[in-house]
CSV table of C-alpha atoms in Angstrom, one decimal:
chain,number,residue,atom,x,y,z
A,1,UNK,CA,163.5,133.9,39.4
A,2,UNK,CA,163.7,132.0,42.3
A,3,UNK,CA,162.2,132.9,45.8
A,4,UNK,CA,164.8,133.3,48.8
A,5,UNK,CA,164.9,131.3,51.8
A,6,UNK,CA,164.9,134.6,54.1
A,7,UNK,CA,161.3,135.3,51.7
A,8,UNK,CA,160.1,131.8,52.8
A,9,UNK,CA,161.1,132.0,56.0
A,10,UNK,CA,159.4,135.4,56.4
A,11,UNK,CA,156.0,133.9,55.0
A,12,UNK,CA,156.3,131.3,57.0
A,13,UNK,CA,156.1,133.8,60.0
A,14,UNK,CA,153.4,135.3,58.9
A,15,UNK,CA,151.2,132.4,58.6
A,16,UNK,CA,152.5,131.0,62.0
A,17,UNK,CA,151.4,134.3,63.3
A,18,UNK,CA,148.1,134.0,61.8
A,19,UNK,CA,147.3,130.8,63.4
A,20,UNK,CA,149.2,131.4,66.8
A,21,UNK,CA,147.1,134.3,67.4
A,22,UNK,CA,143.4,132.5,66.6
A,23,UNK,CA,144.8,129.6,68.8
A,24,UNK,CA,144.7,131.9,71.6
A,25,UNK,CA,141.4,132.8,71.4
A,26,UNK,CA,140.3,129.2,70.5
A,27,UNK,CA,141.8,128.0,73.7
A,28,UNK,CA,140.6,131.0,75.6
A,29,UNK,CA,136.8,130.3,75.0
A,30,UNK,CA,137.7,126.6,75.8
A,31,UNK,CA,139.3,127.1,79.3
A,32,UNK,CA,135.6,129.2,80.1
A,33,UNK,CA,134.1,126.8,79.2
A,34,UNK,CA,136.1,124.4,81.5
A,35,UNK,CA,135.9,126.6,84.4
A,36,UNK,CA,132.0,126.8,84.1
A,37,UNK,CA,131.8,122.7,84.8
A,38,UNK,CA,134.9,122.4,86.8
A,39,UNK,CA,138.5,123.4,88.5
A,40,UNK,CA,139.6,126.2,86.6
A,41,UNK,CA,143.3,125.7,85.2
A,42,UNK,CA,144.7,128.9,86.4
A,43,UNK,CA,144.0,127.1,90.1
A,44,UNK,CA,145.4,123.7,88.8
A,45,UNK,CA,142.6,122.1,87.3
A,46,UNK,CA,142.9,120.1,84.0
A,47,UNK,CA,138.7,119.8,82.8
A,48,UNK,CA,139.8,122.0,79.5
A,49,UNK,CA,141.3,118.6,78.5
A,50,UNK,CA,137.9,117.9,77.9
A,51,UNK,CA,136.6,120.8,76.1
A,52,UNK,CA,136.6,120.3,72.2
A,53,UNK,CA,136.6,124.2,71.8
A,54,UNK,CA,140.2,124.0,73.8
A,55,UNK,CA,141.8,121.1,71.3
A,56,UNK,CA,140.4,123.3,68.8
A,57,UNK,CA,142.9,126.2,69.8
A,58,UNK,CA,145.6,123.6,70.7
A,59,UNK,CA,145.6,122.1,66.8
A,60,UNK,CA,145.5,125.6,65.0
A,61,UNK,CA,148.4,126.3,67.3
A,62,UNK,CA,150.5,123.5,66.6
A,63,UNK,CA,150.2,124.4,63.0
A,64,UNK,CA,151.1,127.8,63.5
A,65,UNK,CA,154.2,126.4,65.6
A,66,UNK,CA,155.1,123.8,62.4
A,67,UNK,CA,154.8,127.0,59.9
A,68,UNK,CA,157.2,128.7,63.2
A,69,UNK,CA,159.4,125.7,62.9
A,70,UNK,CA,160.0,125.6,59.7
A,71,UNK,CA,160.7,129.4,58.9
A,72,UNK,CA,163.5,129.4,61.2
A,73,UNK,CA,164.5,126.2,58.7
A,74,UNK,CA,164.7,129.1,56.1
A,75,UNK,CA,165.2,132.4,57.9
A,76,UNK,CA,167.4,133.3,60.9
A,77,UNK,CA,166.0,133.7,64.3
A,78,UNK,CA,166.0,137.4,64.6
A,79,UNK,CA,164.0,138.6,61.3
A,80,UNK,CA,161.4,135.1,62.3
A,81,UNK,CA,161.1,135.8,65.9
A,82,UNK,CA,159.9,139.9,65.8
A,83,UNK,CA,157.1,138.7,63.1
A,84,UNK,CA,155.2,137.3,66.3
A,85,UNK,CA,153.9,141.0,66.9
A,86,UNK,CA,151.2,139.7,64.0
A,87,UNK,CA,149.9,137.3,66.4
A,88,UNK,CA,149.4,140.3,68.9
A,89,UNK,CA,147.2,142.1,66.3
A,90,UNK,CA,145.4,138.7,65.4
A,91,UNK,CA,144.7,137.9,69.2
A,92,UNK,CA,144.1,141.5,70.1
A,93,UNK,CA,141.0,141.9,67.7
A,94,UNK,CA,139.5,138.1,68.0
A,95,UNK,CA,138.8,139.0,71.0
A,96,UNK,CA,137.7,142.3,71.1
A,97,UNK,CA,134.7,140.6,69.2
A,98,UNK,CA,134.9,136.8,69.9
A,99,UNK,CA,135.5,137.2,73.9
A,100,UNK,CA,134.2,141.1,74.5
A,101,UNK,CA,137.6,141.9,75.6
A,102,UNK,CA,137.0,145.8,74.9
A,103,UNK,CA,140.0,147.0,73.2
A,104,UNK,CA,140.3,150.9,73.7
A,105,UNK,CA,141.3,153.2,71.1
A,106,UNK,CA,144.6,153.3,73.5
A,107,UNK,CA,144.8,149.8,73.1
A,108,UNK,CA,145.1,150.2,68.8
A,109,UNK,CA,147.7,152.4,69.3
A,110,UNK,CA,149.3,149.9,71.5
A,111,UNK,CA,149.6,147.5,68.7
A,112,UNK,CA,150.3,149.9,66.1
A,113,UNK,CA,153.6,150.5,68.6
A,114,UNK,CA,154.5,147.0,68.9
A,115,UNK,CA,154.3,146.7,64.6
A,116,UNK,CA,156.2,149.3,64.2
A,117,UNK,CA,159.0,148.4,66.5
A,118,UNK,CA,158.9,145.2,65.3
A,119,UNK,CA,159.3,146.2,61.7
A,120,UNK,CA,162.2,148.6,63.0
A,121,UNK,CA,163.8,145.3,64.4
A,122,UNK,CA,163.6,143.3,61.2
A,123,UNK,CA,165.1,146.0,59.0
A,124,UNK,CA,168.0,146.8,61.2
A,125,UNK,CA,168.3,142.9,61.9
A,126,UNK,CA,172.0,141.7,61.8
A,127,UNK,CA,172.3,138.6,59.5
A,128,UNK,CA,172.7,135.4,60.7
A,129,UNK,CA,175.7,132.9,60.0
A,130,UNK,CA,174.1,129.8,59.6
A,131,UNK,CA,176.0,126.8,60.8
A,132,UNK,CA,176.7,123.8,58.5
A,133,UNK,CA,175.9,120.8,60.6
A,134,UNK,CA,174.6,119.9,64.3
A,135,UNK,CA,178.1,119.4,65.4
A,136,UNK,CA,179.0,122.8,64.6
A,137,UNK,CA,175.8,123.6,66.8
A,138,UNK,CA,176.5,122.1,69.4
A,139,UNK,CA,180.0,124.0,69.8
A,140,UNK,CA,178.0,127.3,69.8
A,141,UNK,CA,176.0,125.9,72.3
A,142,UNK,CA,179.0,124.3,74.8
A,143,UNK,CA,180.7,127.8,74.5
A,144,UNK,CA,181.2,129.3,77.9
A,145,UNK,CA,179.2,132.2,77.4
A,146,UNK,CA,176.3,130.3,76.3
A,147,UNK,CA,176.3,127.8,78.9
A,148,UNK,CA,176.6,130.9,81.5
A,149,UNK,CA,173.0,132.0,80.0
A,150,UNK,CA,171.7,128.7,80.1
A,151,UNK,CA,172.3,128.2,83.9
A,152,UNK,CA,171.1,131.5,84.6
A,153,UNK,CA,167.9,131.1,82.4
A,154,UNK,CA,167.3,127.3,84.3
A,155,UNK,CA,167.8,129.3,87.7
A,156,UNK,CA,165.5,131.6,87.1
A,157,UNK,CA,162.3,129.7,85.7
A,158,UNK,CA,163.4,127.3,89.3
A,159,UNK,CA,162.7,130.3,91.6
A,160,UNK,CA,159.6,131.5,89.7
A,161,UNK,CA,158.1,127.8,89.9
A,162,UNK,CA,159.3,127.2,93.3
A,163,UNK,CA,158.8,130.4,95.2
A,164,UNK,CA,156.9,133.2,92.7
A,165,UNK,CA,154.1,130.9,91.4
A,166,UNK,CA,153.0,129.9,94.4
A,167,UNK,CA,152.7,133.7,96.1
A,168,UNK,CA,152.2,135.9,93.4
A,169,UNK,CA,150.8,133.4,90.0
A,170,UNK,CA,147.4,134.4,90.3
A,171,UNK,CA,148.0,138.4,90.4
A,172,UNK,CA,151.3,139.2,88.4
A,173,UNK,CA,151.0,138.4,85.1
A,174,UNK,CA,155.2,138.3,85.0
A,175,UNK,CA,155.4,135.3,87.3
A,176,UNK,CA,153.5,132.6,84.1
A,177,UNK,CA,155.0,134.4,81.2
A,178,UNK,CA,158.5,135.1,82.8
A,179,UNK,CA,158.0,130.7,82.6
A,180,UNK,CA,156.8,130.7,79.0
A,181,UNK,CA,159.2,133.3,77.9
A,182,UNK,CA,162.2,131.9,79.6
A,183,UNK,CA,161.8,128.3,78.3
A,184,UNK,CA,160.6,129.6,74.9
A,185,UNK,CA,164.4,131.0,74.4
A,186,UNK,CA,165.5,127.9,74.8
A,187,UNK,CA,162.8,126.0,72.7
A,188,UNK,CA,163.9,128.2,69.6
A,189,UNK,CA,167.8,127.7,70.1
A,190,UNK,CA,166.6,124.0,69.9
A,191,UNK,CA,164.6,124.1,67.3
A,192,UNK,CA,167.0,126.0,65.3
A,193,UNK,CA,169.6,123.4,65.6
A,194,UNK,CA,167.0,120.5,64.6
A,195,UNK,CA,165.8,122.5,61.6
A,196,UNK,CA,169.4,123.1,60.6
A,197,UNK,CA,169.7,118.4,60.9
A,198,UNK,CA,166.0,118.5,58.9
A,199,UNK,CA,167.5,120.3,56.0
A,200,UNK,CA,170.9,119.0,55.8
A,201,UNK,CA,169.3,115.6,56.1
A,202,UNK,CA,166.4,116.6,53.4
A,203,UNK,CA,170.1,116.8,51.0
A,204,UNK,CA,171.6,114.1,51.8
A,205,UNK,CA,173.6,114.6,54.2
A,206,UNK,CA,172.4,112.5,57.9
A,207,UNK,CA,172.3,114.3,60.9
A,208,UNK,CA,170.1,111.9,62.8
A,209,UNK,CA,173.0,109.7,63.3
A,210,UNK,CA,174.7,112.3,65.8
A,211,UNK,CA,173.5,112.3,69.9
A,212,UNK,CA,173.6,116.4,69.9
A,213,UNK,CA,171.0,116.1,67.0
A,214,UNK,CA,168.6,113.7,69.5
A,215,UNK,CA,169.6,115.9,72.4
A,216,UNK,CA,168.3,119.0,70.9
A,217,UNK,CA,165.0,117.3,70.3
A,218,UNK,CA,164.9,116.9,73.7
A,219,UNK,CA,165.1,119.8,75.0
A,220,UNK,CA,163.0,121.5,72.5
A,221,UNK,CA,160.1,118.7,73.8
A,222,UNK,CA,160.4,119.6,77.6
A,223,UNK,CA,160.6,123.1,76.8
A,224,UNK,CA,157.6,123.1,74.8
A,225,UNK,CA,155.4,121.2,77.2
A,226,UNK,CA,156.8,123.6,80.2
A,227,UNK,CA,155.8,126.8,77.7
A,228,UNK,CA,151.8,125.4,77.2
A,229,UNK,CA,151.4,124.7,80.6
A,230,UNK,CA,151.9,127.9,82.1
A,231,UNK,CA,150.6,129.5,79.0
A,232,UNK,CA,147.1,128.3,79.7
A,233,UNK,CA,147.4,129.1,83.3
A,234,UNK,CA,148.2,132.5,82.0
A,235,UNK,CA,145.3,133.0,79.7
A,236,UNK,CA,142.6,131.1,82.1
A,237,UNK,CA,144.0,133.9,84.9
A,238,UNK,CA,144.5,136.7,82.7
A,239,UNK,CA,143.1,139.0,79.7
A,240,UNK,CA,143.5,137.6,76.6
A,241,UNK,CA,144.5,140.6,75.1
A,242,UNK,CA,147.0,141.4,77.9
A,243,UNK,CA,148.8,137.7,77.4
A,244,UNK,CA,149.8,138.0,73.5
A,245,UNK,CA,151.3,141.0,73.8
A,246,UNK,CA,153.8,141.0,77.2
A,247,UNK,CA,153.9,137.0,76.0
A,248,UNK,CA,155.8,138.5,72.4
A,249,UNK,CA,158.0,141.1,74.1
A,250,UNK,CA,159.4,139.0,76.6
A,251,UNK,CA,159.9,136.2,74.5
A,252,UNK,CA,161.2,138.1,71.6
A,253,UNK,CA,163.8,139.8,74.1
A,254,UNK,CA,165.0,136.6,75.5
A,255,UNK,CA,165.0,134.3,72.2
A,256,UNK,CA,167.4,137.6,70.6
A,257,UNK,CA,169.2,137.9,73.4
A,258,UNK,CA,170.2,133.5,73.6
A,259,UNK,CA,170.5,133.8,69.5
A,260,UNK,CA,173.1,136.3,69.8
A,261,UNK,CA,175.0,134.9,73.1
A,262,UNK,CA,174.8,131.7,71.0
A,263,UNK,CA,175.4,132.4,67.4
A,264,UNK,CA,177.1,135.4,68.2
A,265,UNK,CA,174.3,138.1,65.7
A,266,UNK,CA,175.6,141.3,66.9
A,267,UNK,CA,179.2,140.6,66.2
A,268,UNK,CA,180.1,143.3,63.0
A,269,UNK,CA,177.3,145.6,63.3
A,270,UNK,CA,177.7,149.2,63.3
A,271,UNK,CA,176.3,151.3,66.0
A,272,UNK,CA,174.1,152.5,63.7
A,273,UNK,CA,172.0,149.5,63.5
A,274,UNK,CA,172.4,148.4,67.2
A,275,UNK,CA,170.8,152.1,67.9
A,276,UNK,CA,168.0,151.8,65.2
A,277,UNK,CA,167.3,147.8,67.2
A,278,UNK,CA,167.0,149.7,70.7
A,279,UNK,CA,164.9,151.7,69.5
A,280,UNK,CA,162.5,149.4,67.6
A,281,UNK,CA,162.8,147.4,71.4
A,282,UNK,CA,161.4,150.3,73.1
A,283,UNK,CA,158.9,151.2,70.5
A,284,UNK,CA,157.2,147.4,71.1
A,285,UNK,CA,157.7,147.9,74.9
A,286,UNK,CA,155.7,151.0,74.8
A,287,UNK,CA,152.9,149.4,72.5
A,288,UNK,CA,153.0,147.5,75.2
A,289,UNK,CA,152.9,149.4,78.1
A,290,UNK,CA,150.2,151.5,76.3
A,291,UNK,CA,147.9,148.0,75.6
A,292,UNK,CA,148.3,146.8,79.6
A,293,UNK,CA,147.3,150.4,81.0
A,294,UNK,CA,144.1,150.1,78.6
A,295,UNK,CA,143.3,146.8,79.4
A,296,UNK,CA,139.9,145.7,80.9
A,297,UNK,CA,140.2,143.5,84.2
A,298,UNK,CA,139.8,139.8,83.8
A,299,UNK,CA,137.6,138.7,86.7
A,300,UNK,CA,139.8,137.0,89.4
A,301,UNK,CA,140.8,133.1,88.9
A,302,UNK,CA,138.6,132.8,92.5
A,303,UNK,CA,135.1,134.3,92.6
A,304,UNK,CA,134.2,136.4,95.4
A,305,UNK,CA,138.0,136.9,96.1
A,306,UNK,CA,139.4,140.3,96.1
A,307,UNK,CA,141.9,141.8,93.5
A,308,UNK,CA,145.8,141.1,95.0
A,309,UNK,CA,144.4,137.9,97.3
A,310,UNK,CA,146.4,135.0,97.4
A,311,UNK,CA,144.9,131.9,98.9
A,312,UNK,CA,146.5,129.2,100.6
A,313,UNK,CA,145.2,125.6,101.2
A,314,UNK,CA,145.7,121.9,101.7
A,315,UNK,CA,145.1,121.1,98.2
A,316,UNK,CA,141.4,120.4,98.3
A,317,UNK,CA,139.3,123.2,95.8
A,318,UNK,CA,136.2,122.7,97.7
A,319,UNK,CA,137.5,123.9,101.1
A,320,UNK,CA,139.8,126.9,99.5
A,321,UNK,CA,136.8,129.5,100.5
A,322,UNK,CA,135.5,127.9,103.2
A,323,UNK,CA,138.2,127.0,105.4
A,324,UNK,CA,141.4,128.8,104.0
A,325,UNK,CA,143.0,131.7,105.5
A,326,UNK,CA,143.6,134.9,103.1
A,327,UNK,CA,146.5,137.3,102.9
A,328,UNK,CA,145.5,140.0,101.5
A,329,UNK,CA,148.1,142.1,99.8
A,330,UNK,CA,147.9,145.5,98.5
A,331,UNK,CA,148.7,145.0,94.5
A,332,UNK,CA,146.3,148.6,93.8
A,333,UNK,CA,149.2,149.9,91.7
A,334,UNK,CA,149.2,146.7,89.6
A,335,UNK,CA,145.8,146.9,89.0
A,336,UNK,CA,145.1,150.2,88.8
C-alpha cells in the first residue's frame, strides 16, 4: 500500500521543522559571536558573514526550507504551514540549554498551547484544490481579490521599512517579524506555484517554458532574501525563544490567510470547522502570549543604553554613544 502525498508532505514538515528550529540557534550563537569582534547586525552590521557558527545555522536552515519546499510539492499549504509550531518546540529547548535562555515552566505551557492549536488547525484544515498547471496559477493569482492583498501586504512591509524600523526596530519585536511574516506569505504562494511547475515538469509535462513559471521564481527569491535579513536582525536584537514563536503565528496567519484569498480554502466548509480553526488560532496565540510574558530580557542591541531607547546618528557606529542624542521613550509596558 502506497503512502499519500498529504503523508509525505506532512513528513516533510516535520523534518523542515526539525532543522528550521536548530538553524535558529546555530545562527543565534553565530551572530554573538559576531557582535563580540564587531557591529552587531541588529544595528546594521554584517561581521556574522564571517562567523562559521552562523553559515552553520544558515545551511541546516536551507535544508529545512528544501524539506519546507518540497512538502507543499505534496501537501497543501494549510495542513504544511501549522506544522512550523515543531520548530517552536525545537528552538524553544536548544536554547534553554545551548544559549541559557531560561524557559519557565510558563513558558512549557506556552508551547504545549501553540501544539495543540496547531494540531486543532490541521484536523479541521479545509482541503486544498490543487491547480493543474502554472497558468491556472497565475489566474488565482491576477484575481482581483488577490491582487487587493498583494498591494496591501507590499504597502505595509513599505511603511514598516521606511517609517517603523527606523523608530521602533530595536524595541518592538513586531516591527522585524511583521517584515519576515509579511513577505513570508508571499514566499509560500510562490513557492507553491513553482512546486506545482517542478512536479508537472518531473511527469512530463514542461512548465519552465511559461514566463508566470520564471516570475514566480522571482518573487519567491526577493522574498526570501527580504525574510533572512530581517530575521537575523530579529534574533541578534531579540530572545531567541521569543522570535520562533510570534515568528510562527504571524506567519502562519498571513500565509492562511493569502492561501485562501488565493486558492479560495475556506470556500464549502461548514461552520463547524471554521469555529473548530478559530479556535485552534487562539489556542497558538495564547501559547504565545503565555511564552512572551515568561520570557527573559535579551540585553539591549546597544550596551549601556536603556530599555525603550532609540538612537539616532549620522551613520558612523563609533560616534552613536558618544556624540548622538537619545530619545528616550517610555516602552515599560512592553517590557514589563
Amino acid at each position: 500500500m502506497g503512502v499519500s502525498d498529504n503523508t509525505r508532505g506532512l513528513v516533510l514538515a516535520m523534518v523542515s521543522s526539525l532543522f528550521i528550529g536548530t538553524s535558529f540557534i546555530l545562527k543565534k550563537k553565530g551572530l554573538r559571536r559576531a557582535a563580540a569582534a564587531g557591529t552587531r547586525a541588529g544595528v546594521g552590521g554584517y561581521t556574522y558573514l564571517l562567523e562559521p557558527l552562523w553559515w552553520a545555522g544558515m545551511i541546516t536552515m536551507i535544508v529545512g526550507e528544501v524539506a519546507n519546499f518540497v512538502a507543499y510539492i505534496y501537501a497543501p499549504a494549510v495542513l504544511v504551514t501549522p506544522l512550523g509550531a515543531l520548530s517552536i518546540i525545537v528552538s524553544a529547548v536548544l536554547a534553554h540549554f545551548m544559549l541559557k535562555e531560561r524557559l519557565k515552566q510558563m513558558g512549557i505551557l506556552g508551547c504545549i498551547s501553540c501544539i495543540v492549536g496547531s494540531v486543532v488547525i490541521v484536523i479541521h484544515a479545509p482541503q486544498e484544490q490543487t491547480p493543474s498547471s502554472v497558468q491556472e496559477v497565475w489566474d488565482l493569482a491576477t484575481q482581483p481579490a488577490f491582487l487587493i492583498y498583494v498591494a496591501a501586504t507590499l504597502s505595509m512591509v513599505l511603511v514598516l521599512i521606511v517609517h517603523f524600523e527606523p523608530l521602533y526596530g530595536l524595541t518592538n519585536i513586531l516591527v522585524y517579524l511583521g517584515i519576515c511574516s509579511l513577505m513570508g506569505a508571499l514566499t509560500v504562494v510562490s513557492i507553491k506555484a513553482i512546486g506545482i511547475a517542478i512536479k508537472l515538469t518531473l511527469e512530463g509535462i514542461n512548465q519552465f517554458g511559461y514566463a508566470q513559471t520564471w516570475f514566480f521564481l522571482s518573487v519567491a527569491v526577493i522574498c526570501v532574501i527580504t525574510q533572512l535579513n530581517y530575521l537575523n536582525k530579529a534574533l541578534d536584537t531579540f530572545n531567541a525563544a521569543i522570535v520562533s514563536p510570534i515568528y510562527y503565528v504571524m506567519f502562519t496567519t498571513l500565509t492562511i490567510t493569502a492561501s485562501a484569498i488565493m486558492f479560495k480554502d475556506w470556500s464549502g466548509q461548514n461552520v463547524s470547522s471554521i469555529t473548530s480553526e478559530i479556535c485552534g488560532f487562539i489556542t497558538v496565540l495564547s501559547g504565545t502570549v503565555i511564552l512572551h510574558m515568561t520570557r527573559e530580557e535579551e540585553p539591549a542591541a546597544t550596551t549601556g543604553i536603556p530599555k525603550g531607547t532609540i538612537i539616532w546618528y549620522d551613520g558612523d557606529p563609533s560616534k552613536a554613544l558618544q556624540e548622538a542624542p537619545f530619545i528616550t521613550l517610555d516602552n515599560s509596558d512592553y517590557f514589563d
